[in-house]
C-alpha cells in the first residue's frame, strides 16, 4: 500500500530524528564511557602508586620471594597484602599480587580474591580484564612485579544503564517525532488540499479564470498556485480564441454553402437553356472556389509545426510570383517589386508563399488605386519581406485587431476575403521563428513586415 504524502513526511521526519538521536547517543556513549574509563584508570593508578610505595618500603633490601640480600628472612603473607590494600586509600575491590623468583622458580603471592586468568608474566602497563582494571608495575630495587586489579564494575553498570536508557528513549522519541511530524505535515499540506479542491472545482465547473487560493510569491506553494492560475488563464484565453475561431469559421462556411445550395436548387427548379445553365455553373464554381480557399487557409492555420518543411526557400522568387499573380488578379493595380538581392531562408515554401501572397493581396484589395511595393532584403541577420501601400491606412483600434482570425473591419466586409489572410501570415511567421509587424495610421499608408531568421 502506497503511503500518503503526509504519512511519508511524518515517517521521514521520525526516521531522521531517530537517526539523529542514535548518532548523538552513540557520541555521548563513547565520550562518557571514555571519560569513566579514564577516571577509573586514574583512580586505580593512584591506588597502585600508594600500594607500590608501601610494598617497596616493606621489601627494601629483600623479601620472602627469594629476593637477594634479604637479611633476617622477613616474611609477607596474604594478610599483609590485604592490609596494604586496605590502607592504600580510596579503594573499590582492590586486589594485589606479587610475582617474583624463589629458589630459581617463579613464585607469586596474592590477596584471596585476586581474579584468576591474569598471566603472571604480563609486562608492565594498564590493561582491562573483564570488569577489572589491571595495573602491572615492577617494584624498584627488587625482582618482584606488582599486579593491582581494581574493580571496574561501576563502568560496566554505567554503560548498561546508558544502553537501557537509549533503548527506552529511542522508541519514545520516534513516536513523539512521528506525532509531531504528522501534525506539522498536515499544516504544511493544508494549502495543497485547498489547491486540490479549487482545481477540482475548476475542472468540474469549467471556470478556468477562477482565482486559486494562496496564489502569490510568499513561498514555493504560493508560487505553484500562481503558476497554475496563470496556466489556467492561458488555457481560458486559448479556449476563448478557439471558440471564437470555430464560430467565425462556421459563419463564413455557412454563407457560401447557403449560396451554393440556393443556386443548385434554383438551377434544378425548372428547365433552363444551356447558356443559363452555364451561368449557374460558373456561379457555383465561384462559390466552390471560395470554399476551397477558406478550407486551405484553415488547414494552413492549423498546420502541425512538426510537419513544417525546412528546405531553402528563395523569398525573392516567392515575392515575384505574388506580384505577378496580383497583377493578373487586378490588372488596374500598381504593384511593384523591389528585391535587389536574393534572400534564402530555411522553411516551408508553401506556407511562406501563401503568407507573402496574402500580404500582397491584402494591400491590393483594401487600398484600391494605391501603389503597392513588395520589398525583399536582409537586415541584421534577418530576412525581411515588406509590403507597403500608400493608401488611407487604418485607425489604431482596427490595427490592434488585424491579424486575428476572421476579423474584418466593417468597411471591408463586402469583399471576398474571410479575414484569414493576415492571421495566416502571422502564423507562418511564428512557425518559422519570426514575427509579423503591422504599422499604419489614418491617412498615412499601411505597412506589413514579415521578419524571418536568416541562416548565418
Short mmCIF file of C-alpha atoms in Angstrom, two decimals:
data_model
loop_
_atom_site.label_atom_id
_atom_site.label_comp_id
_atom_site.label_asym_id
_atom_site.label_seq_id
_atom_site.Cartn_x
_atom_site.Cartn_y
_atom_site.Cartn_z
CA UNK A 1 0.00 0.00 0.00
CA UNK A 2 1.38 3.39 -1.02
CA UNK A 3 1.57 5.87 1.84
CA UNK A 4 0.11 9.34 1.53
CA UNK A 5 2.42 12.33 1.25
CA UNK A 6 1.50 13.37 4.78
CA UNK A 7 2.37 9.93 6.14
CA UNK A 8 5.65 9.87 4.21
CA UNK A 9 6.63 13.31 5.53
CA UNK A 10 5.82 12.27 9.11
CA UNK A 11 7.69 8.99 8.71
CA UNK A 12 10.74 10.63 7.15
CA UNK A 13 10.90 13.22 9.94
CA UNK A 14 10.60 10.49 12.57
CA UNK A 15 13.35 8.42 10.93
CA UNK A 16 15.57 11.48 10.62
CA UNK A 17 15.05 12.28 14.30
CA UNK A 18 15.71 8.67 15.29
CA UNK A 19 18.93 8.68 13.29
CA UNK A 20 19.97 11.94 14.94
CA UNK A 21 19.16 10.52 18.39
CA UNK A 22 21.18 7.38 17.64
CA UNK A 23 24.16 9.38 16.41
CA UNK A 24 24.07 11.75 19.39
CA UNK A 25 23.58 8.87 21.80
CA UNK A 26 26.47 6.95 20.26
CA UNK A 27 28.68 10.00 20.55
CA UNK A 28 27.66 10.55 24.16
CA UNK A 29 28.09 6.85 24.92
CA UNK A 30 31.66 6.73 23.67
CA UNK A 31 32.51 10.10 25.22
CA UNK A 32 31.08 9.23 28.65
CA UNK A 33 32.45 5.71 28.50
CA UNK A 34 35.90 7.03 27.70
CA UNK A 35 35.65 9.60 30.48
CA UNK A 36 34.57 6.97 33.01
CA UNK A 37 37.33 4.63 31.87
CA UNK A 38 39.99 7.31 32.24
CA UNK A 39 38.60 8.21 35.67
CA UNK A 40 38.68 4.56 36.71
CA UNK A 41 42.23 4.18 35.42
CA UNK A 42 43.37 7.31 37.25
CA UNK A 43 41.81 6.05 40.46
CA UNK A 44 43.45 2.64 40.00
CA UNK A 45 46.82 4.24 39.20
CA UNK A 46 46.60 6.36 42.34
CA UNK A 47 45.78 3.32 44.44
CA UNK A 48 48.52 1.29 42.72
CA UNK A 49 51.04 4.05 43.43
CA UNK A 50 50.19 4.03 47.12
CA UNK A 51 50.42 0.23 47.24
CA UNK A 52 53.74 0.26 45.40
CA UNK A 53 55.23 2.81 47.79
CA UNK A 54 54.12 0.80 50.82
CA UNK A 55 55.43 -2.51 49.50
CA UNK A 56 58.73 -1.04 48.37
CA UNK A 57 59.23 0.27 51.89
CA UNK A 58 58.45 -3.13 53.36
CA UNK A 59 60.62 -5.07 50.92
CA UNK A 60 63.52 -2.67 50.78
CA UNK A 61 66.67 -4.84 50.91
CA UNK A 62 65.00 -8.23 50.47
CA UNK A 63 61.79 -10.22 50.73
CA UNK A 64 60.10 -13.56 51.06
CA UNK A 65 60.10 -14.34 47.37
CA UNK A 66 63.79 -15.19 47.07
CA UNK A 67 64.93 -11.63 46.55
CA UNK A 68 68.66 -11.34 47.00
CA UNK A 69 70.07 -9.67 50.09
CA UNK A 70 67.04 -10.27 52.35
CA UNK A 71 68.51 -10.09 55.93
CA UNK A 72 66.66 -11.97 58.57
CA UNK A 73 64.04 -13.56 56.26
CA UNK A 74 61.23 -11.06 56.74
CA UNK A 75 58.01 -12.70 55.57
CA UNK A 76 54.92 -11.03 53.93
CA UNK A 77 51.80 -13.18 53.71
CA UNK A 78 48.31 -12.74 52.25
CA UNK A 79 47.09 -10.88 55.32
CA UNK A 80 49.92 -8.36 54.91
CA UNK A 81 48.90 -7.79 51.29
CA UNK A 82 45.28 -7.41 52.40
CA UNK A 83 46.26 -4.79 54.97
CA UNK A 84 48.40 -2.95 52.43
CA UNK A 85 45.45 -2.86 50.03
CA UNK A 86 43.09 -1.63 52.74
CA UNK A 87 45.48 1.10 53.92
CA UNK A 88 46.31 2.40 50.43
CA UNK A 89 43.50 4.99 50.29
CA UNK A 90 40.10 5.00 48.48
CA UNK A 91 39.53 1.52 47.19
CA UNK A 92 36.80 -0.30 45.29
CA UNK A 93 37.58 -4.04 45.23
CA UNK A 94 41.38 -3.54 45.04
CA UNK A 95 43.25 -6.87 44.83
CA UNK A 96 47.05 -7.35 44.83
CA UNK A 97 49.54 -9.90 43.59
CA UNK A 98 53.33 -10.14 43.90
CA UNK A 99 55.28 -12.23 41.38
CA UNK A 100 58.98 -12.99 41.86
CA UNK A 101 61.65 -15.73 41.80
CA UNK A 102 62.11 -18.08 44.76
CA UNK A 103 64.61 -20.94 44.71
CA UNK A 104 65.07 -20.40 40.99
CA UNK A 105 61.38 -20.76 40.26
CA UNK A 106 58.56 -18.29 39.61
CA UNK A 107 56.55 -17.68 42.76
CA UNK A 108 53.57 -15.47 43.49
CA UNK A 109 51.63 -14.17 46.45
CA UNK A 110 48.14 -12.59 46.13
CA UNK A 111 45.15 -11.47 48.12
CA UNK A 112 42.41 -14.10 48.47
CA UNK A 113 40.03 -12.51 45.93
CA UNK A 114 42.59 -11.73 43.26
CA UNK A 115 40.90 -12.50 39.89
CA UNK A 116 42.01 -15.58 38.01
CA UNK A 117 43.10 -15.52 34.42
CA UNK A 118 45.65 -12.69 34.67
CA UNK A 119 49.01 -14.04 33.39
CA UNK A 120 51.86 -14.00 35.94
CA UNK A 121 54.46 -12.90 33.38
CA UNK A 122 52.49 -9.93 31.99
CA UNK A 123 54.54 -6.89 31.04
CA UNK A 124 54.15 -3.60 32.83
CA UNK A 125 51.25 -1.37 31.82
CA UNK A 126 47.50 -0.81 32.17
CA UNK A 127 45.06 -3.47 30.98
CA UNK A 128 41.38 -4.30 31.12
CA UNK A 129 40.32 -7.80 32.11
CA UNK A 130 36.56 -8.36 32.08
CA UNK A 131 35.34 -5.79 34.61
CA UNK A 132 38.78 -5.20 36.15
CA UNK A 133 41.42 -2.52 35.59
CA UNK A 134 44.76 -4.31 35.79
CA UNK A 135 48.00 -2.38 36.50
CA UNK A 136 51.34 -4.16 36.31
CA UNK A 137 54.43 -2.47 37.80
CA UNK A 138 57.89 -3.70 38.83
CA UNK A 139 58.93 -2.82 42.39
CA UNK A 140 62.03 -0.67 42.38
CA UNK A 141 65.15 -2.28 43.75
CA UNK A 142 63.71 -5.80 43.53
CA UNK A 143 62.97 -8.52 41.09
CA UNK A 144 59.33 -8.54 42.15
CA UNK A 145 56.42 -7.46 39.92
CA UNK A 146 53.30 -5.92 41.45
CA UNK A 147 49.91 -6.52 39.84
CA UNK A 148 46.97 -4.41 41.03
CA UNK A 149 43.44 -5.39 39.99
CA UNK A 150 40.84 -2.69 40.58
CA UNK A 151 37.12 -3.45 40.34
CA UNK A 152 35.58 -1.62 37.32
CA UNK A 153 32.06 -2.96 37.57
CA UNK A 154 30.78 0.60 38.00
CA UNK A 155 31.94 1.33 34.45
CA UNK A 156 30.04 -1.65 33.09
CA UNK A 157 26.97 -0.72 35.12
CA UNK A 158 27.08 2.83 33.73
CA UNK A 159 27.34 1.50 30.19
CA UNK A 160 24.41 -0.85 30.71
CA UNK A 161 22.31 1.93 32.24
CA UNK A 162 23.11 4.18 29.32
CA UNK A 163 22.12 1.47 26.84
CA UNK A 164 18.88 0.78 28.68
CA UNK A 165 18.04 4.47 28.72
CA UNK A 166 18.73 4.64 24.98
CA UNK A 167 16.50 1.65 24.28
CA UNK A 168 13.74 3.32 26.27
CA UNK A 169 14.13 6.84 24.89
CA UNK A 170 14.59 5.94 21.24
CA UNK A 171 11.06 4.49 20.71
CA UNK A 172 9.57 7.34 22.72
CA UNK A 173 11.45 9.90 20.63
CA UNK A 174 10.40 8.08 17.46
CA UNK A 175 6.71 8.09 18.47
CA UNK A 176 6.83 11.71 19.62
CA UNK A 177 8.52 12.82 16.40
CA UNK A 178 6.05 10.80 14.34
CA UNK A 179 3.14 12.53 16.04
CA UNK A 180 4.68 15.99 15.71
CA UNK A 181 5.62 15.26 12.08
CA UNK A 182 2.06 14.15 11.34
CA UNK A 183 0.65 17.40 12.77
CA UNK A 184 3.23 19.63 11.08
CA UNK A 185 2.86 17.81 7.74
CA UNK A 186 -0.90 18.29 7.94
CA UNK A 187 -0.44 22.02 8.46
CA UNK A 188 2.10 22.27 5.66
CA UNK A 189 -0.11 20.33 3.24
CA UNK A 190 -3.28 22.25 4.03
CA UNK A 191 -2.62 24.73 1.17
CA UNK A 192 -2.11 21.76 -1.14
CA UNK A 193 -5.51 20.35 -0.14
CA UNK A 194 -7.11 23.75 -0.68
CA UNK A 195 -5.41 23.97 -4.07
CA UNK A 196 -6.58 20.46 -4.94
CA UNK A 197 -10.16 21.32 -4.04
CA UNK A 198 -10.06 24.52 -6.08
CA UNK A 199 -8.57 22.68 -9.08
CA UNK A 200 -11.26 20.00 -8.80
CA UNK A 201 -13.95 22.70 -8.71
CA UNK A 202 -12.44 24.38 -11.76
CA UNK A 203 -12.32 21.05 -13.59
CA UNK A 204 -15.98 20.28 -12.82
CA UNK A 205 -17.27 23.83 -13.36
CA UNK A 206 -15.10 24.81 -16.30
CA UNK A 207 -14.35 28.31 -14.90
CA UNK A 208 -10.65 28.50 -15.76
CA UNK A 209 -10.45 32.12 -14.59
CA UNK A 210 -11.48 31.29 -11.04
CA UNK A 211 -8.75 32.53 -8.62
CA UNK A 212 -6.78 29.84 -6.84
CA UNK A 213 -6.30 30.08 -3.05
CA UNK A 214 -2.83 31.04 -1.85
CA UNK A 215 -1.52 32.26 -5.21
CA UNK A 216 1.38 34.69 -4.79
CA UNK A 217 5.13 34.69 -4.20
CA UNK A 218 5.36 34.03 -0.44
CA UNK A 219 6.76 30.51 -0.71
CA UNK A 220 7.03 27.54 -3.08
CA UNK A 221 3.36 26.51 -2.70
CA UNK A 222 2.19 30.07 -3.32
CA UNK A 223 4.34 30.28 -6.45
CA UNK A 224 2.99 26.89 -7.60
CA UNK A 225 -0.58 28.15 -7.14
CA UNK A 226 0.31 31.32 -9.05
CA UNK A 227 1.84 29.30 -11.89
CA UNK A 228 -1.23 27.06 -12.10
CA UNK A 229 -3.50 30.10 -12.07
CA UNK A 230 -1.53 31.69 -14.91
CA UNK A 231 -1.66 28.41 -16.85
CA UNK A 232 -5.43 28.16 -16.33
CA UNK A 233 -5.87 31.74 -17.56
CA UNK A 234 -3.75 30.94 -20.61
CA UNK A 235 -5.91 27.88 -21.30
CA UNK A 236 -9.04 30.01 -20.87
CA UNK A 237 -7.74 32.53 -23.40
CA UNK A 238 -6.88 29.72 -25.81
CA UNK A 239 -10.32 28.19 -25.34
CA UNK A 240 -11.99 31.56 -25.97
CA UNK A 241 -9.93 32.06 -29.11
CA UNK A 242 -10.76 28.55 -30.28
CA UNK A 243 -14.47 29.06 -29.69
CA UNK A 244 -14.40 32.42 -31.47
CA UNK A 245 -12.46 30.81 -34.30
CA UNK A 246 -14.97 28.00 -34.62
CA UNK A 247 -17.93 30.37 -34.53
CA UNK A 248 -16.37 32.60 -37.17
CA UNK A 249 -15.41 29.60 -39.30
CA UNK A 250 -18.94 28.22 -39.07
CA UNK A 251 -20.35 31.62 -40.03
CA UNK A 252 -18.02 32.02 -43.01
CA UNK A 253 -18.62 28.45 -44.15
CA UNK A 254 -22.39 28.78 -43.84
CA UNK A 255 -22.63 31.76 -46.22
CA UNK A 256 -21.01 30.16 -49.30
CA UNK A 257 -22.69 26.83 -48.54
CA UNK A 258 -26.08 28.52 -48.35
CA UNK A 259 -25.41 30.39 -51.60
CA UNK A 260 -24.23 27.20 -53.26
CA UNK A 261 -27.34 25.32 -52.11
CA UNK A 262 -29.64 28.10 -53.29
CA UNK A 263 -28.02 28.17 -56.76
CA UNK A 264 -28.20 24.41 -57.11
CA UNK A 265 -31.87 24.40 -56.03
CA UNK A 266 -32.62 27.27 -58.39
CA UNK A 267 -30.90 25.53 -61.28
CA UNK A 268 -32.87 22.34 -60.67
CA UNK A 269 -36.21 24.06 -60.08
CA UNK A 270 -37.09 24.23 -63.79
CA UNK A 271 -35.64 23.58 -67.17
CA UNK A 272 -33.32 26.25 -68.47
CA UNK A 273 -31.41 26.83 -71.65
CA UNK A 274 -27.74 25.85 -71.98
CA UNK A 275 -26.45 29.42 -71.55
CA UNK A 276 -28.37 29.84 -68.29
CA UNK A 277 -27.02 26.53 -67.01
CA UNK A 278 -23.50 27.67 -67.87
CA UNK A 279 -24.04 30.89 -65.88
CA UNK A 280 -25.33 28.90 -62.91
CA UNK A 281 -22.36 26.55 -63.08
CA UNK A 282 -19.94 29.50 -63.22
CA UNK A 283 -21.54 30.95 -60.07
CA UNK A 284 -21.42 27.55 -58.41
CA UNK A 285 -17.74 27.28 -59.36
CA UNK A 286 -17.11 30.70 -57.77
CA UNK A 287 -18.72 29.54 -54.53
CA UNK A 288 -16.72 26.32 -54.60
CA UNK A 289 -13.51 28.32 -55.13
CA UNK A 290 -14.30 30.48 -52.10
CA UNK A 291 -14.95 27.35 -50.03
CA UNK A 292 -11.72 25.79 -51.25
CA UNK A 293 -9.72 28.91 -50.38
CA UNK A 294 -11.30 29.06 -46.93
CA UNK A 295 -10.56 25.37 -46.32
CA UNK A 296 -6.95 25.80 -47.47
CA UNK A 297 -6.48 28.78 -45.16
CA UNK A 298 -7.95 26.89 -42.22
CA UNK A 299 -5.67 23.93 -42.90
CA UNK A 300 -2.62 26.19 -43.12
CA UNK A 301 -3.54 27.90 -39.85
CA UNK A 302 -3.86 24.52 -38.12
CA UNK A 303 -0.66 23.14 -39.60
CA UNK A 304 1.39 20.95 -37.29
CA UNK A 305 4.82 22.50 -36.62
CA UNK A 306 6.33 19.00 -36.73
CA UNK A 307 5.25 18.69 -40.39
CA UNK A 308 6.85 22.00 -41.35
CA UNK A 309 9.32 21.85 -44.22
CA UNK A 310 12.92 23.01 -43.73
CA UNK A 311 14.20 23.33 -47.29
CA UNK A 312 15.90 26.52 -48.55
CA UNK A 313 13.19 28.96 -49.66
CA UNK A 314 14.05 31.82 -52.09
CA UNK A 315 12.00 34.75 -50.81
CA UNK A 316 12.65 36.89 -53.90
CA UNK A 317 11.12 34.23 -56.14
CA UNK A 318 8.07 33.94 -53.88
CA UNK A 319 7.65 37.72 -53.83
CA UNK A 320 7.98 37.94 -57.63
CA UNK A 321 5.35 35.23 -58.04
CA UNK A 322 3.00 37.05 -55.66
CA UNK A 323 3.45 40.32 -57.59
CA UNK A 324 2.77 38.62 -60.93
CA UNK A 325 -0.37 36.93 -59.64
CA UNK A 326 -1.60 40.19 -58.09
CA UNK A 327 -1.18 41.97 -61.44
CA UNK A 328 -3.17 39.21 -63.12
CA UNK A 329 -5.85 39.36 -60.45
CA UNK A 330 -6.13 43.15 -60.57
CA UNK A 331 -4.70 44.49 -63.85
CA UNK A 332 -5.53 48.05 -62.81
CA UNK A 333 -3.46 47.81 -59.60
CA UNK A 334 0.01 49.36 -59.36
CA UNK A 335 2.12 46.57 -57.80
CA UNK A 336 5.93 46.78 -57.87
CA UNK A 337 8.76 44.50 -56.70
CA UNK A 338 11.92 45.81 -55.02
CA UNK A 339 14.35 42.94 -54.45
CA UNK A 340 17.95 43.98 -55.09
CA UNK A 341 19.43 40.72 -53.80
CA UNK A 342 18.45 37.09 -53.46
CA UNK A 343 17.46 36.12 -49.89
CA UNK A 344 17.06 32.49 -48.84
CA UNK A 345 15.67 31.17 -45.55
CA UNK A 346 15.04 27.62 -44.31
CA UNK A 347 11.36 26.83 -44.10
CA UNK A 348 8.16 25.67 -45.75
CA UNK A 349 7.83 27.02 -49.28
CA UNK A 350 4.04 26.58 -49.50
CA UNK A 351 3.35 28.30 -46.18
CA UNK A 352 5.73 31.21 -46.79
CA UNK A 353 4.46 31.64 -50.36
CA UNK A 354 0.88 31.80 -49.12
CA UNK A 355 1.87 34.32 -46.44
CA UNK A 356 3.55 36.67 -48.94
CA UNK A 357 0.62 36.30 -51.34
CA UNK A 358 -1.86 37.13 -48.57
CA UNK A 359 0.08 40.27 -47.57
CA UNK A 360 0.23 41.40 -51.19
CA UNK A 361 -3.46 40.78 -51.88
CA UNK A 362 -4.43 42.41 -48.59
CA UNK A 363 -2.80 45.62 -49.83
CA UNK A 364 -4.32 45.35 -53.31
CA UNK A 365 -7.86 44.68 -52.05
CA UNK A 366 -8.02 47.20 -49.22
CA UNK A 367 -6.09 50.05 -50.82
CA UNK A 368 -7.61 50.33 -54.33
CA UNK A 369 -5.81 52.80 -56.53
CA UNK A 370 -2.76 52.92 -54.21
CA UNK A 371 0.77 51.96 -55.14
CA UNK A 372 1.81 48.66 -53.57
CA UNK A 373 5.52 47.88 -53.15
CA UNK A 374 6.81 44.47 -52.18
CA UNK A 375 10.41 44.67 -50.92
CA UNK A 376 12.74 41.79 -50.03
CA UNK A 377 16.00 42.44 -48.17
CA UNK A 378 18.17 41.20 -45.31
CA UNK A 379 18.89 43.38 -42.27
CA UNK A 380 20.94 42.44 -39.19
CA UNK A 381 20.81 38.70 -39.87
CA UNK A 382 17.05 38.70 -40.51
CA UNK A 383 15.29 38.24 -43.82
CA UNK A 384 12.54 40.79 -44.34
CA UNK A 385 9.57 40.93 -46.69
CA UNK A 386 7.85 44.32 -46.56
CA UNK A 387 4.54 45.06 -48.28
CA UNK A 388 3.79 48.78 -48.30
CA UNK A 389 0.87 50.67 -49.78
CA UNK A 390 0.28 54.44 -49.80
CA UNK A 391 -3.45 54.04 -49.22
CA UNK A 392 -5.56 55.69 -46.49
CA UNK A 393 -4.32 53.44 -43.69
CA UNK A 394 -6.39 52.26 -40.72
CA UNK A 395 -7.16 53.52 -37.22
CA UNK A 396 -5.36 52.33 -34.11
CA UNK A 397 -8.34 50.26 -32.92
CA UNK A 398 -8.52 48.40 -36.20
CA UNK A 399 -4.73 47.96 -36.37
CA UNK A 400 -4.71 46.34 -32.91
CA UNK A 401 -7.10 43.60 -34.09
CA UNK A 402 -5.69 42.98 -37.54
CA UNK A 403 -4.19 39.50 -37.67
CA UNK A 404 -6.96 37.90 -35.62
CA UNK A 405 -8.60 35.01 -37.40
CA UNK A 406 -11.85 36.03 -39.18
CA UNK A 407 -11.57 39.67 -38.13
CA UNK A 408 -12.53 42.10 -40.89
CA UNK A 409 -13.14 45.82 -40.42
CA UNK A 410 -16.68 46.89 -41.24
CA UNK A 411 -15.67 48.70 -44.40
CA UNK A 412 -14.03 45.57 -45.84
CA UNK A 413 -16.77 43.03 -45.12
CA UNK A 414 -18.24 43.39 -48.57
CA UNK A 415 -15.13 41.90 -50.14
CA UNK A 416 -14.34 38.30 -50.98
CA UNK A 417 -11.95 37.68 -48.08
CA UNK A 418 -12.58 35.74 -44.90
CA UNK A 419 -10.38 37.67 -42.50
CA UNK A 420 -7.74 34.92 -42.52
CA UNK A 421 -5.01 36.44 -44.70
CA UNK A 422 -3.10 38.36 -42.02
CA UNK A 423 -3.80 35.64 -39.43
CA UNK A 424 -2.20 33.06 -41.71
CA UNK A 425 0.80 35.34 -42.37
CA UNK A 426 1.29 35.81 -38.64
CA UNK A 427 1.00 32.07 -38.03
CA UNK A 428 3.55 31.38 -40.77
CA UNK A 429 5.98 33.85 -39.17
CA UNK A 430 5.56 32.22 -35.75
CA UNK A 431 6.12 28.71 -37.14
CA UNK A 432 9.37 29.91 -38.71
CA UNK A 433 10.58 31.68 -35.57
CA UNK A 434 9.81 35.14 -36.95
CA UNK A 435 7.28 37.91 -36.46
CA UNK A 436 4.72 39.90 -38.42
CA UNK A 437 4.52 43.60 -37.62
CA UNK A 438 1.80 45.94 -38.87
CA UNK A 439 2.22 49.71 -38.99
CA UNK A 440 -0.38 52.26 -40.03
CA UNK A 441 -2.27 55.40 -39.09
CA UNK A 442 -5.34 57.09 -40.59
CA UNK A 443 -4.28 58.76 -43.85
CA UNK A 444 -0.66 57.55 -43.52
CA UNK A 445 -0.45 54.32 -45.58
CA UNK A 446 -0.13 50.74 -44.36
CA UNK A 447 2.98 48.56 -43.96
CA UNK A 448 3.18 44.83 -43.19
CA UNK A 449 6.64 43.42 -42.43
CA UNK A 450 7.41 39.71 -42.31
CA UNK A 451 10.66 39.15 -40.33
CA UNK A 452 12.31 35.73 -40.60
CA UNK A 453 15.61 34.47 -39.17
CA UNK A 454 18.12 34.03 -41.96
CA UNK A 455 20.91 31.41 -41.84
CA UNK A 456 24.24 32.81 -40.59
#
